[in-house]
Amino acid sequence: MHCRRSMKRYCRKEKMIRIYKAHNYDDLSRKAANIISAQVIMKPNCVLGLATGTSPIGAYKQLVEWYKKGDIDFAEVRTVNLDEYIGLDGSHEQSYRYFMDHQLFDQVNINKVNTNVPNGKAKDVESECKRYDALIDSLGGVDLQLLGLGHNGHIGFNEPDSAFEKTTHVVALTESTINANARLFASKEEVPTRAITMGIKSIMMAKKILVIASGADKADIVNQAFNGPVTPSVPASILQLHGDVTLVADEDALSKFCRTI
Ligand code: GLP
């Protein structure tokens, strides 16, 4: 009995992460958009967990294109975003609310009332975290969570050594994340030092997870996250324990991936 159970677990582990190798960023974006639109077609009122960063821009662009052609309908879709900088309001160009509005929400027929991003200007950020957790619960959880990968393996803003059991919480950004994101601000000093992020536990509670990674600069972390040990020092490595993860990465991002795929 014990053997059969561990074998089952082993088998499940083997098929837990589907990996799609894309030729390049455009191909990656199309593949990711296909997976997202399949979710919307299968469940028109689904809850999409969405991400910011440069990685998903192409996928959002593709979704907008398909929406304009009449191939996808966002009328009933609900969304929750992973994270937001503390101190930026939605009209700030580097806020994640602004990003989402411009890259996706304002260009499709989604009802803005059904789009959710943590409020980075909340007076009481701890209460905002609790409100966000309750909101996700009230929506029935996330059907498909989209994730990018930070260079240090962060997902959302869960930096290395984050506790795996946290839901939405306040984080202090690491120097490396501040440096990486400084390219988007006028100067490094303008990058907020704190953020509200869905936690690893919140992410792991999503029914399905889609990770996208592009470029040679992500090759090391893709390999560590999906081939290395599961450890809080590489937050994305926890995804190896989720039952339904798809990784779409381009050839450059998979160039150090050791497994044969
Ligand atoms: C930010 C975001 C993450 C994102 C990561 C990677 O820090 N909080 O959600 O995945 O950056 O960004 P990029 O896709 O630009 O490499």
PDB file of C-alpha atoms and ligand atoms in Angstrom:
ATOM      1  CA  MET A   1       0.000   0.000   0.000  1.00  0.00           C
ATOM      2  CA  HIS A   2       2.791   2.346   0.975  1.00  0.00           C
ATOM      3  CA  CYS A   3       4.641   1.552  -2.284  1.00  0.00           C
ATOM      4  CA  ARG A   4       1.589   2.132  -4.448  1.00  0.00           C
ATOM      5  CA  ARG A   5       0.979   5.489  -2.814  1.00  0.00           C
ATOM      6  CA  SER A   6       4.505   6.747  -3.283  1.00  0.00           C
ATOM      7  CA  MET A   7       4.547   5.487  -6.856  1.00  0.00           C
ATOM      8  CA  LYS A   8       1.362   7.430  -7.514  1.00  0.00           C
ATOM      9  CA  ARG A   9       2.901  10.531  -6.046  1.00  0.00           C
ATOM     10  CA  TYR A  10       6.041  10.018  -8.104  1.00  0.00           C
ATOM     11  CA  CYS A  11       3.969   9.599 -11.270  1.00  0.00           C
ATOM     12  CA  ARG A  12       2.007  12.734 -10.529  1.00  0.00           C
ATOM     13  CA  LYS A  13       5.238  14.632  -9.997  1.00  0.00           C
ATOM     14  CA  GLU A  14       6.482  13.513 -13.389  1.00  0.00           C
ATOM     15  CA  LYS A  15       3.555  14.990 -15.243  1.00  0.00           C
ATOM     16  CA  MET A  16       3.107  18.035 -13.044  1.00  0.00           C
ATOM     17  CA  ILE A  17       4.956  20.547 -15.169  1.00  0.00           C
ATOM     18  CA  ARG A  18       4.184  20.726 -18.848  1.00  0.00           C
ATOM     19  CA  ILE A  19       6.923  22.538 -20.706  1.00  0.00           C
ATOM     20  CA  TYR A  20       6.405  24.194 -24.045  1.00  0.00           C
ATOM     21  CA  LYS A  21       9.478  25.447 -25.828  1.00  0.00           C
ATOM     22  CA  ALA A  22       8.790  28.511 -27.944  1.00  0.00           C
ATOM     23  CA  HIS A  23      11.051  29.615 -30.801  1.00  0.00           C
ATOM     24  CA  ASN A  24      11.132  33.212 -29.646  1.00  0.00           C
ATOM     25  CA  TYR A  25       9.205  35.837 -27.679  1.00  0.00           C
ATOM     26  CA  ASP A  26       6.394  36.180 -30.246  1.00  0.00           C
ATOM     27  CA  ASP A  27       5.859  32.456 -30.337  1.00  0.00           C
ATOM     28  CA  LEU A  28       5.927  32.335 -26.518  1.00  0.00           C
ATOM     29  CA  SER A  29       3.370  35.143 -26.338  1.00  0.00           C
ATOM     30  CA  ARG A  30       1.042  33.395 -28.786  1.00  0.00           C
ATOM     31  CA  LYS A  31       1.291  30.106 -26.914  1.00  0.00           C
ATOM     32  CA  ALA A  32       0.597  31.796 -23.567  1.00  0.00           C
ATOM     33  CA  ALA A  33      -2.325  33.764 -25.041  1.00  0.00           C
ATOM     34  CA  ASN A  34      -3.723  30.530 -26.457  1.00  0.00           C
ATOM     35  CA  ILE A  35      -3.706  28.934 -23.009  1.00  0.00           C
ATOM     36  CA  ILE A  36      -5.367  31.997 -21.449  1.00  0.00           C
ATOM     37  CA  SER A  37      -8.013  32.203 -24.164  1.00  0.00           C
ATOM     38  CA  ALA A  38      -8.722  28.463 -23.845  1.00  0.00           C
ATOM     39  CA  GLN A  39      -9.441  29.118 -20.165  1.00  0.00           C
ATOM     40  CA  VAL A  40     -11.800  31.992 -21.017  1.00  0.00           C
ATOM     41  CA  ILE A  41     -13.587  29.935 -23.666  1.00  0.00           C
ATOM     42  CA  MET A  42     -13.999  26.937 -21.346  1.00  0.00           C
ATOM     43  CA  LYS A  43     -15.228  29.112 -18.463  1.00  0.00           C
ATOM     44  CA  PRO A  44     -16.367  32.575 -19.616  1.00  0.00           C
ATOM     45  CA  ASN A  45     -16.684  33.870 -16.045  1.00  0.00           C
ATOM     46  CA  CYS A  46     -13.347  32.464 -14.945  1.00  0.00           C
ATOM     47  CA  VAL A  47     -11.023  34.194 -12.493  1.00  0.00           C
ATOM     48  CA  LEU A  48      -7.703  35.008 -14.140  1.00  0.00           C
ATOM     49  CA  GLY A  49      -4.741  35.726 -11.901  1.00  0.00           C
ATOM     50  CA  LEU A  50      -2.665  38.221 -13.850  1.00  0.00           C
ATOM     51  CA  ALA A  51       0.935  39.373 -13.762  1.00  0.00           C
ATOM     52  CA  THR A  52       2.884  42.448 -14.763  1.00  0.00           C
ATOM     53  CA  GLY A  53       6.504  42.837 -15.881  1.00  0.00           C
ATOM     54  CA  THR A  54       7.747  42.745 -19.443  1.00  0.00           C
ATOM     55  CA  SER A  55       7.215  39.012 -19.967  1.00  0.00           C
ATOM     56  CA  PRO A  56       3.406  39.056 -20.364  1.00  0.00           C
ATOM     57  CA  ILE A  57       3.194  42.156 -22.593  1.00  0.00           C
ATOM     58  CA  GLY A  58       3.225  40.119 -25.821  1.00  0.00           C
ATOM     59  CA  ALA A  59       0.550  37.728 -24.562  1.00  0.00           C
ATOM     60  CA  TYR A  60      -1.710  40.632 -23.568  1.00  0.00           C
ATOM     61  CA  LYS A  61      -1.164  42.200 -26.999  1.00  0.00           C
ATOM     62  CA  GLN A  62      -2.155  38.943 -28.658  1.00  0.00           C
ATOM     63  CA  LEU A  63      -5.301  38.660 -26.515  1.00  0.00           C
ATOM     64  CA  VAL A  64      -6.273  42.220 -27.488  1.00  0.00           C
ATOM     65  CA  GLU A  65      -5.791  41.330 -31.152  1.00  0.00           C
ATOM     66  CA  TRP A  66      -7.982  38.235 -30.860  1.00  0.00           C
ATOM     67  CA  TYR A  67     -10.602  40.241 -28.952  1.00  0.00           C
ATOM     68  CA  LYS A  68     -10.707  42.813 -31.783  1.00  0.00           C
ATOM     69  CA  LYS A  69     -11.197  40.003 -34.286  1.00  0.00           C
ATOM     70  CA  GLY A  70     -14.110  38.723 -32.217  1.00  0.00           C
ATOM     71  CA  ASP A  71     -12.355  35.539 -31.143  1.00  0.00           C
ATOM     72  CA  ILE A  72     -12.407  36.101 -27.393  1.00  0.00           C
ATOM     73  CA  ASP A  73     -14.938  37.693 -25.076  1.00  0.00           C
ATOM     74  CA  PHE A  74     -13.978  39.141 -21.684  1.00  0.00           C
ATOM     75  CA  ALA A  75     -17.489  40.308 -20.700  1.00  0.00           C
ATOM     76  CA  GLU A  76     -17.776  37.944 -17.748  1.00  0.00           C
ATOM     77  CA  VAL A  77     -14.110  37.474 -16.858  1.00  0.00           C
ATOM     78  CA  ARG A  78     -12.918  38.465 -13.377  1.00  0.00           C
ATOM     79  CA  THR A  79      -9.271  39.194 -12.650  1.00  0.00           C
ATOM     80  CA  VAL A  80      -6.973  39.487  -9.658  1.00  0.00           C
ATOM     81  CA  ASN A  81      -3.460  40.799 -10.075  1.00  0.00           C
ATOM     82  CA  LEU A  82      -0.547  39.437  -8.142  1.00  0.00           C
ATOM     83  CA  ASP A  83       0.922  42.576  -6.706  1.00  0.00           C
ATOM     84  CA  GLU A  84       1.261  46.347  -6.501  1.00  0.00           C
ATOM     85  CA  TYR A  85       3.881  48.799  -5.326  1.00  0.00           C
ATOM     86  CA  ILE A  86       3.104  50.526  -2.045  1.00  0.00           C
ATOM     87  CA  GLY A  87       2.892  54.282  -2.486  1.00  0.00           C
ATOM     88  CA  LEU A  88       1.868  54.398  -6.154  1.00  0.00           C
ATOM     89  CA  ASP A  89      -1.712  55.065  -7.084  1.00  0.00           C
ATOM     90  CA  GLY A  90      -3.368  53.714 -10.211  1.00  0.00           C
ATOM     91  CA  SER A  91      -2.635  56.841 -12.231  1.00  0.00           C
ATOM     92  CA  HIS A  92       1.138  56.496 -11.753  1.00  0.00           C
ATOM     93  CA  GLU A  93       2.644  55.145 -14.969  1.00  0.00           C
ATOM     94  CA  GLN A  94       4.694  52.550 -13.136  1.00  0.00           C
ATOM     95  CA  SER A  95       1.860  51.279 -10.984  1.00  0.00           C
ATOM     96  CA  TYR A  96       0.670  47.823 -11.850  1.00  0.00           C
ATOM     97  CA  ARG A  97      -2.942  49.076 -12.067  1.00  0.00           C
ATOM     98  CA  TYR A  98      -1.862  51.530 -14.771  1.00  0.00           C
ATOM     99  CA  PHE A  99       0.054  48.766 -16.564  1.00  0.00           C
ATOM    100  CA  MET A 100      -2.945  46.440 -16.583  1.00  0.00           C
ATOM    101  CA  ASP A 101      -5.365  49.146 -17.715  1.00  0.00           C
ATOM    102  CA  HIS A 102      -3.110  50.095 -20.609  1.00  0.00           C
ATOM    103  CA  GLN A 103      -1.872  46.687 -21.683  1.00  0.00           C
ATOM    104  CA  LEU A 104      -5.183  44.869 -21.442  1.00  0.00           C
ATOM    105  CA  PHE A 105      -8.253  46.085 -19.579  1.00  0.00           C
ATOM    106  CA  ASP A 106      -8.874  49.317 -21.513  1.00  0.00           C
ATOM    107  CA  GLN A 107      -8.524  47.494 -24.808  1.00  0.00           C
ATOM    108  CA  VAL A 108     -11.002  44.667 -24.301  1.00  0.00           C
ATOM    109  CA  ASN A 109     -14.620  44.382 -23.157  1.00  0.00           C
ATOM    110  CA  ILE A 110     -13.839  43.432 -19.572  1.00  0.00           C
ATOM    111  CA  ASN A 111     -15.981  45.111 -16.923  1.00  0.00           C
ATOM    112  CA  LYS A 112     -13.441  47.213 -14.996  1.00  0.00           C
ATOM    113  CA  VAL A 113     -15.393  46.578 -11.789  1.00  0.00           C
ATOM    114  CA  ASN A 114     -14.356  42.958 -12.143  1.00  0.00           C
ATOM    115  CA  THR A 115     -10.629  43.745 -12.328  1.00  0.00           C
ATOM    116  CA  ASN A 116      -8.685  43.766  -9.089  1.00  0.00           C
ATOM    117  CA  VAL A 117      -5.198  44.970  -8.194  1.00  0.00           C
ATOM    118  CA  PRO A 118      -4.072  45.489  -4.578  1.00  0.00           C
ATOM    119  CA  ASN A 119      -4.438  49.130  -3.540  1.00  0.00           C
ATOM    120  CA  GLY A 120      -0.920  50.496  -3.157  1.00  0.00           C
ATOM    121  CA  LYS A 121      -2.284  53.708  -1.638  1.00  0.00           C
ATOM    122  CA  ALA A 122      -4.326  52.014   1.085  1.00  0.00           C
ATOM    123  CA  LYS A 123      -3.932  53.857   4.416  1.00  0.00           C
ATOM    124  CA  ASP A 124      -3.766  50.564   6.252  1.00  0.00           C
ATOM    125  CA  VAL A 125      -1.792  48.150   4.094  1.00  0.00           C
ATOM    126  CA  GLU A 126      -2.288  45.224   6.481  1.00  0.00           C
ATOM    127  CA  SER A 127      -6.082  45.562   6.198  1.00  0.00           C
ATOM    128  CA  GLU A 128      -5.689  45.855   2.438  1.00  0.00           C
ATOM    129  CA  CYS A 129      -3.941  42.459   2.426  1.00  0.00           C
ATOM    130  CA  LYS A 130      -6.792  40.914   4.398  1.00  0.00           C
ATOM    131  CA  ARG A 131      -9.350  42.534   2.089  1.00  0.00           C
ATOM    132  CA  TYR A 132      -7.525  41.102  -0.932  1.00  0.00           C
ATOM    133  CA  ASP A 133      -7.481  37.557   0.491  1.00  0.00           C
ATOM    134  CA  ALA A 134     -11.201  37.799   1.273  1.00  0.00           C
ATOM    135  CA  LEU A 135     -11.859  39.077  -2.227  1.00  0.00           C
ATOM    136  CA  ILE A 136     -10.042  36.131  -3.840  1.00  0.00           C
ATOM    137  CA  ASP A 137     -12.061  33.774  -1.612  1.00  0.00           C
ATOM    138  CA  SER A 138     -15.317  35.474  -2.526  1.00  0.00           C
ATOM    139  CA  LEU A 139     -14.523  34.989  -6.221  1.00  0.00           C
ATOM    140  CA  GLY A 140     -14.102  31.267  -5.613  1.00  0.00           C
ATOM    141  CA  GLY A 141     -10.325  31.263  -6.066  1.00  0.00           C
ATOM    142  CA  VAL A 142      -8.162  31.698  -9.143  1.00  0.00           C
ATOM    143  CA  ASP A 143      -8.776  29.416 -12.122  1.00  0.00           C
ATOM    144  CA  LEU A 144      -5.587  30.239 -14.013  1.00  0.00           C
ATOM    145  CA  GLN A 145      -2.668  32.152 -12.537  1.00  0.00           C
ATOM    146  CA  LEU A 146      -0.189  33.727 -14.940  1.00  0.00           C
ATOM    147  CA  LEU A 147       3.343  34.203 -13.559  1.00  0.00           C
ATOM    148  CA  GLY A 148       6.577  35.773 -14.718  1.00  0.00           C
ATOM    149  CA  LEU A 149       9.860  34.905 -13.032  1.00  0.00           C
ATOM    150  CA  GLY A 150      12.140  37.362 -11.300  1.00  0.00           C
ATOM    151  CA  HIS A 151      15.872  36.850 -11.876  1.00  0.00           C
ATOM    152  CA  ASN A 152      16.211  35.691  -8.284  1.00  0.00           C
ATOM    153  CA  GLY A 153      13.268  33.313  -8.636  1.00  0.00           C
ATOM    154  CA  HIS A 154      10.656  35.605  -7.183  1.00  0.00           C
ATOM    155  CA  ILE A 155       7.038  35.108  -8.165  1.00  0.00           C
ATOM    156  CA  GLY A 156       4.714  38.044  -7.627  1.00  0.00           C
ATOM    157  CA  PHE A 157       6.930  39.914  -5.203  1.00  0.00           C
ATOM    158  CA  ASN A 158       7.732  36.888  -3.067  1.00  0.00           C
ATOM    159  CA  GLU A 159      11.442  37.363  -2.726  1.00  0.00           C
ATOM    160  CA  PRO A 160      13.914  34.585  -1.802  1.00  0.00           C
ATOM    161  CA  ASP A 161      13.380  33.169   1.660  1.00  0.00           C
ATOM    162  CA  SER A 162       9.725  34.173   1.759  1.00  0.00           C
ATOM    163  CA  ALA A 163       7.669  31.847   3.891  1.00  0.00           C
ATOM    164  CA  PHE A 164       5.784  29.409   1.698  1.00  0.00           C
ATOM    165  CA  GLU A 165       2.633  29.591   3.833  1.00  0.00           C
ATOM    166  CA  LYS A 166       1.797  33.270   3.358  1.00  0.00           C
ATOM    167  CA  THR A 167      -1.214  34.683   1.568  1.00  0.00           C
ATOM    168  CA  THR A 168      -1.373  38.388   0.614  1.00  0.00           C
ATOM    169  CA  HIS A 169       1.182  40.381   2.586  1.00  0.00           C
ATOM    170  CA  VAL A 170       3.519  43.359   2.590  1.00  0.00           C
ATOM    171  CA  VAL A 171       7.084  42.805   1.385  1.00  0.00           C
ATOM    172  CA  ALA A 172      10.294  44.808   1.376  1.00  0.00           C
ATOM    173  CA  LEU A 173      11.802  44.541  -2.101  1.00  0.00           C
ATOM    174  CA  THR A 174      15.333  43.237  -2.382  1.00  0.00           C
ATOM    175  CA  GLU A 175      18.109  45.374  -3.804  1.00  0.00           C
ATOM    176  CA  SER A 176      18.275  43.116  -6.872  1.00  0.00           C
ATOM    177  CA  THR A 177      14.561  43.555  -7.629  1.00  0.00           C
ATOM    178  CA  ILE A 178      14.800  47.313  -7.113  1.00  0.00           C
ATOM    179  CA  ASN A 179      17.761  47.390  -9.502  1.00  0.00           C
ATOM    180  CA  ALA A 180      15.984  45.201 -12.064  1.00  0.00           C
ATOM    181  CA  ASN A 181      12.834  47.329 -11.979  1.00  0.00           C
ATOM    182  CA  ALA A 182      14.709  50.648 -11.935  1.00  0.00           C
ATOM    183  CA  ARG A 183      14.917  50.481 -15.733  1.00  0.00           C
ATOM    184  CA  LEU A 184      11.237  51.368 -15.829  1.00  0.00           C
ATOM    185  CA  PHE A 185      11.505  54.417 -13.541  1.00  0.00           C
ATOM    186  CA  ALA A 186      13.201  57.771 -14.160  1.00  0.00           C
ATOM    187  CA  SER A 187      15.749  56.900 -11.459  1.00  0.00           C
ATOM    188  CA  LYS A 188      16.462  54.109  -8.994  1.00  0.00           C
ATOM    189  CA  GLU A 189      15.447  56.415  -6.118  1.00  0.00           C
ATOM    190  CA  GLU A 190      11.900  56.490  -7.488  1.00  0.00           C
ATOM    191  CA  VAL A 191      11.427  52.724  -7.273  1.00  0.00           C
ATOM    192  CA  PRO A 192       9.187  51.972  -4.291  1.00  0.00           C
ATOM    193  CA  THR A 193      10.870  49.829  -1.666  1.00  0.00           C
ATOM    194  CA  ARG A 194       7.760  47.956  -0.547  1.00  0.00           C
ATOM    195  CA  ALA A 195       4.895  46.169  -2.219  1.00  0.00           C
ATOM    196  CA  ILE A 196       1.731  44.228  -1.510  1.00  0.00           C
ATOM    197  CA  THR A 197       1.853  40.773  -3.033  1.00  0.00           C
ATOM    198  CA  MET A 198      -0.230  37.666  -3.128  1.00  0.00           C
ATOM    199  CA  GLY A 199       1.804  35.114  -1.165  1.00  0.00           C
ATOM    200  CA  ILE A 200       3.193  31.772  -2.222  1.00  0.00           C
ATOM    201  CA  LYS A 201       0.214  30.091  -0.556  1.00  0.00           C
ATOM    202  CA  SER A 202      -2.226  32.255  -2.536  1.00  0.00           C
ATOM    203  CA  ILE A 203      -0.384  31.382  -5.754  1.00  0.00           C
ATOM    204  CA  MET A 204      -0.314  27.675  -4.932  1.00  0.00           C
ATOM    205  CA  MET A 205      -4.072  27.726  -4.329  1.00  0.00           C
ATOM    206  CA  ALA A 206      -4.726  28.640  -7.985  1.00  0.00           C
ATOM    207  CA  LYS A 207      -6.259  25.725  -9.864  1.00  0.00           C
ATOM    208  CA  LYS A 208      -3.867  26.081 -12.793  1.00  0.00           C
ATOM    209  CA  ILE A 209      -0.619  27.994 -13.174  1.00  0.00           C
ATOM    210  CA  LEU A 210       1.001  29.298 -16.342  1.00  0.00           C
ATOM    211  CA  VAL A 211       4.619  30.486 -16.068  1.00  0.00           C
ATOM    212  CA  ILE A 212       6.273  32.405 -18.865  1.00  0.00           C
ATOM    213  CA  ALA A 213       9.980  33.124 -19.220  1.00  0.00           C
ATOM    214  CA  SER A 214      11.885  34.722 -22.039  1.00  0.00           C
ATOM    215  CA  GLY A 215      15.525  35.494 -22.738  1.00  0.00           C
ATOM    216  CA  ALA A 216      18.967  34.159 -21.866  1.00  0.00           C
ATOM    217  CA  ASP A 217      19.001  36.201 -18.655  1.00  0.00           C
ATOM    218  CA  LYS A 218      16.255  33.877 -17.320  1.00  0.00           C
ATOM    219  CA  ALA A 219      18.040  30.632 -18.267  1.00  0.00           C
ATOM    220  CA  ASP A 220      19.718  30.083 -14.881  1.00  0.00           C
ATOM    221  CA  ILE A 221      16.631  30.747 -12.848  1.00  0.00           C
ATOM    222  CA  VAL A 222      14.382  28.610 -15.075  1.00  0.00           C
ATOM    223  CA  ASN A 223      16.756  25.710 -14.538  1.00  0.00           C
ATOM    224  CA  GLN A 224      17.014  26.286 -10.785  1.00  0.00           C
ATOM    225  CA  ALA A 225      13.270  26.714 -10.352  1.00  0.00           C
ATOM    226  CA  PHE A 226      12.151  23.672 -12.317  1.00  0.00           C
ATOM    227  CA  ASN A 227      15.126  21.311 -12.020  1.00  0.00           C
ATOM    228  CA  GLY A 228      16.629  22.262  -8.690  1.00  0.00           C
ATOM    229  CA  PRO A 229      15.549  21.499  -5.144  1.00  0.00           C
ATOM    230  CA  VAL A 230      12.360  23.006  -3.769  1.00  0.00           C
ATOM    231  CA  THR A 231      13.642  25.720  -1.479  1.00  0.00           C
ATOM    232  CA  PRO A 232      12.493  29.106  -0.168  1.00  0.00           C
ATOM    233  CA  SER A 233      15.722  30.566  -1.558  1.00  0.00           C
ATOM    234  CA  VAL A 234      14.213  30.037  -5.021  1.00  0.00           C
ATOM    235  CA  PRO A 235      10.533  30.883  -4.435  1.00  0.00           C
ATOM    236  CA  ALA A 236       9.403  29.627  -7.868  1.00  0.00           C
ATOM    237  CA  SER A 237      10.748  26.142  -7.064  1.00  0.00           C
ATOM    238  CA  ILE A 238       7.619  25.530  -4.974  1.00  0.00           C
ATOM    239  CA  LEU A 239       5.723  25.306  -8.255  1.00  0.00           C
ATOM    240  CA  GLN A 240       7.196  21.812  -8.680  1.00  0.00           C
ATOM    241  CA  LEU A 241       4.743  20.752  -5.977  1.00  0.00           C
ATOM    242  CA  HIS A 242       1.643  22.183  -7.661  1.00  0.00           C
ATOM    243  CA  GLY A 243      -0.486  19.707  -9.575  1.00  0.00           C
ATOM    244  CA  ASP A 244      -1.074  21.716 -12.745  1.00  0.00           C
ATOM    245  CA  VAL A 245       1.737  23.959 -13.958  1.00  0.00           C
ATOM    246  CA  THR A 246       2.556  24.863 -17.543  1.00  0.00           C
ATOM    247  CA  LEU A 247       5.849  26.553 -18.357  1.00  0.00           C
ATOM    248  CA  VAL A 248       6.086  28.349 -21.687  1.00  0.00           C
ATOM    249  CA  ALA A 249       9.614  29.548 -22.303  1.00  0.00           C
ATOM    250  CA  ASP A 250      11.621  30.482 -25.333  1.00  0.00           C
ATOM    251  CA  GLU A 251      14.764  28.680 -26.462  1.00  0.00           C
ATOM    252  CA  ASP A 252      17.026  31.201 -24.741  1.00  0.00           C
ATOM    253  CA  ALA A 253      15.274  30.853 -21.401  1.00  0.00           C
ATOM    254  CA  LEU A 254      15.478  27.059 -21.708  1.00  0.00           C
ATOM    255  CA  SER A 255      19.097  27.029 -22.847  1.00  0.00           C
ATOM    256  CA  LYS A 256      20.392  25.866 -19.444  1.00  0.00           C
ATOM    257  CA  PHE A 257      17.528  23.529 -18.740  1.00  0.00           C
ATOM    258  CA  CYS A 258      19.090  20.160 -18.058  1.00  0.00           C
ATOM    259  CA  ARG A 259      16.167  17.784 -18.572  1.00  0.00           C
ATOM    260  CA  THR A 260      15.481  16.502 -22.075  1.00  0.00           C
ATOM    261  CA  ILE A 261      12.281  18.093 -23.300  1.00  0.00           C
TER     262      ILE A 261
HETATM  263  C1  GLP B   1       8.352  42.098 -11.190  1.00  0.00           C
HETATM  264  C2  GLP B   1       6.944  41.573 -10.897  1.00  0.00           C
HETATM  265  C3  GLP B   1       6.831  40.097 -11.160  1.00  0.00           C
HETATM  266  C4  GLP B   1       7.449  39.782 -12.498  1.00  0.00           C
HETATM  267  C5  GLP B   1       8.920  40.052 -12.445  1.00  0.00           C
HETATM  268  C6  GLP B   1       9.662  39.696 -13.719  1.00  0.00           C
HETATM  269  O1  GLP B   1       9.159  42.213 -10.092  1.00  0.00           O
HETATM  270  N1  GLP B   1       6.493  41.828  -9.580  1.00  0.00           N
HETATM  271  O2  GLP B   1       5.472  39.709 -11.103  1.00  0.00           O
HETATM  272  O3  GLP B   1       7.231  38.447 -12.827  1.00  0.00           O
HETATM  273  O4  GLP B   1       9.096  41.431 -12.175  1.00  0.00           O
HETATM  274  O5  GLP B   1       9.557  40.721 -14.633  1.00  0.00           O
HETATM  275  P1  GLP B   1       9.934  40.632 -16.143  1.00  0.00           P
HETATM  276  O6  GLP B   1       8.832  39.867 -16.793  1.00  0.00           O
HETATM  277  O7  GLP B   1       9.968  42.054 -16.602  1.00  0.00           O
HETATM  278  O8  GLP B   1      11.242  39.965 -16.246  1.00  0.00           O
END
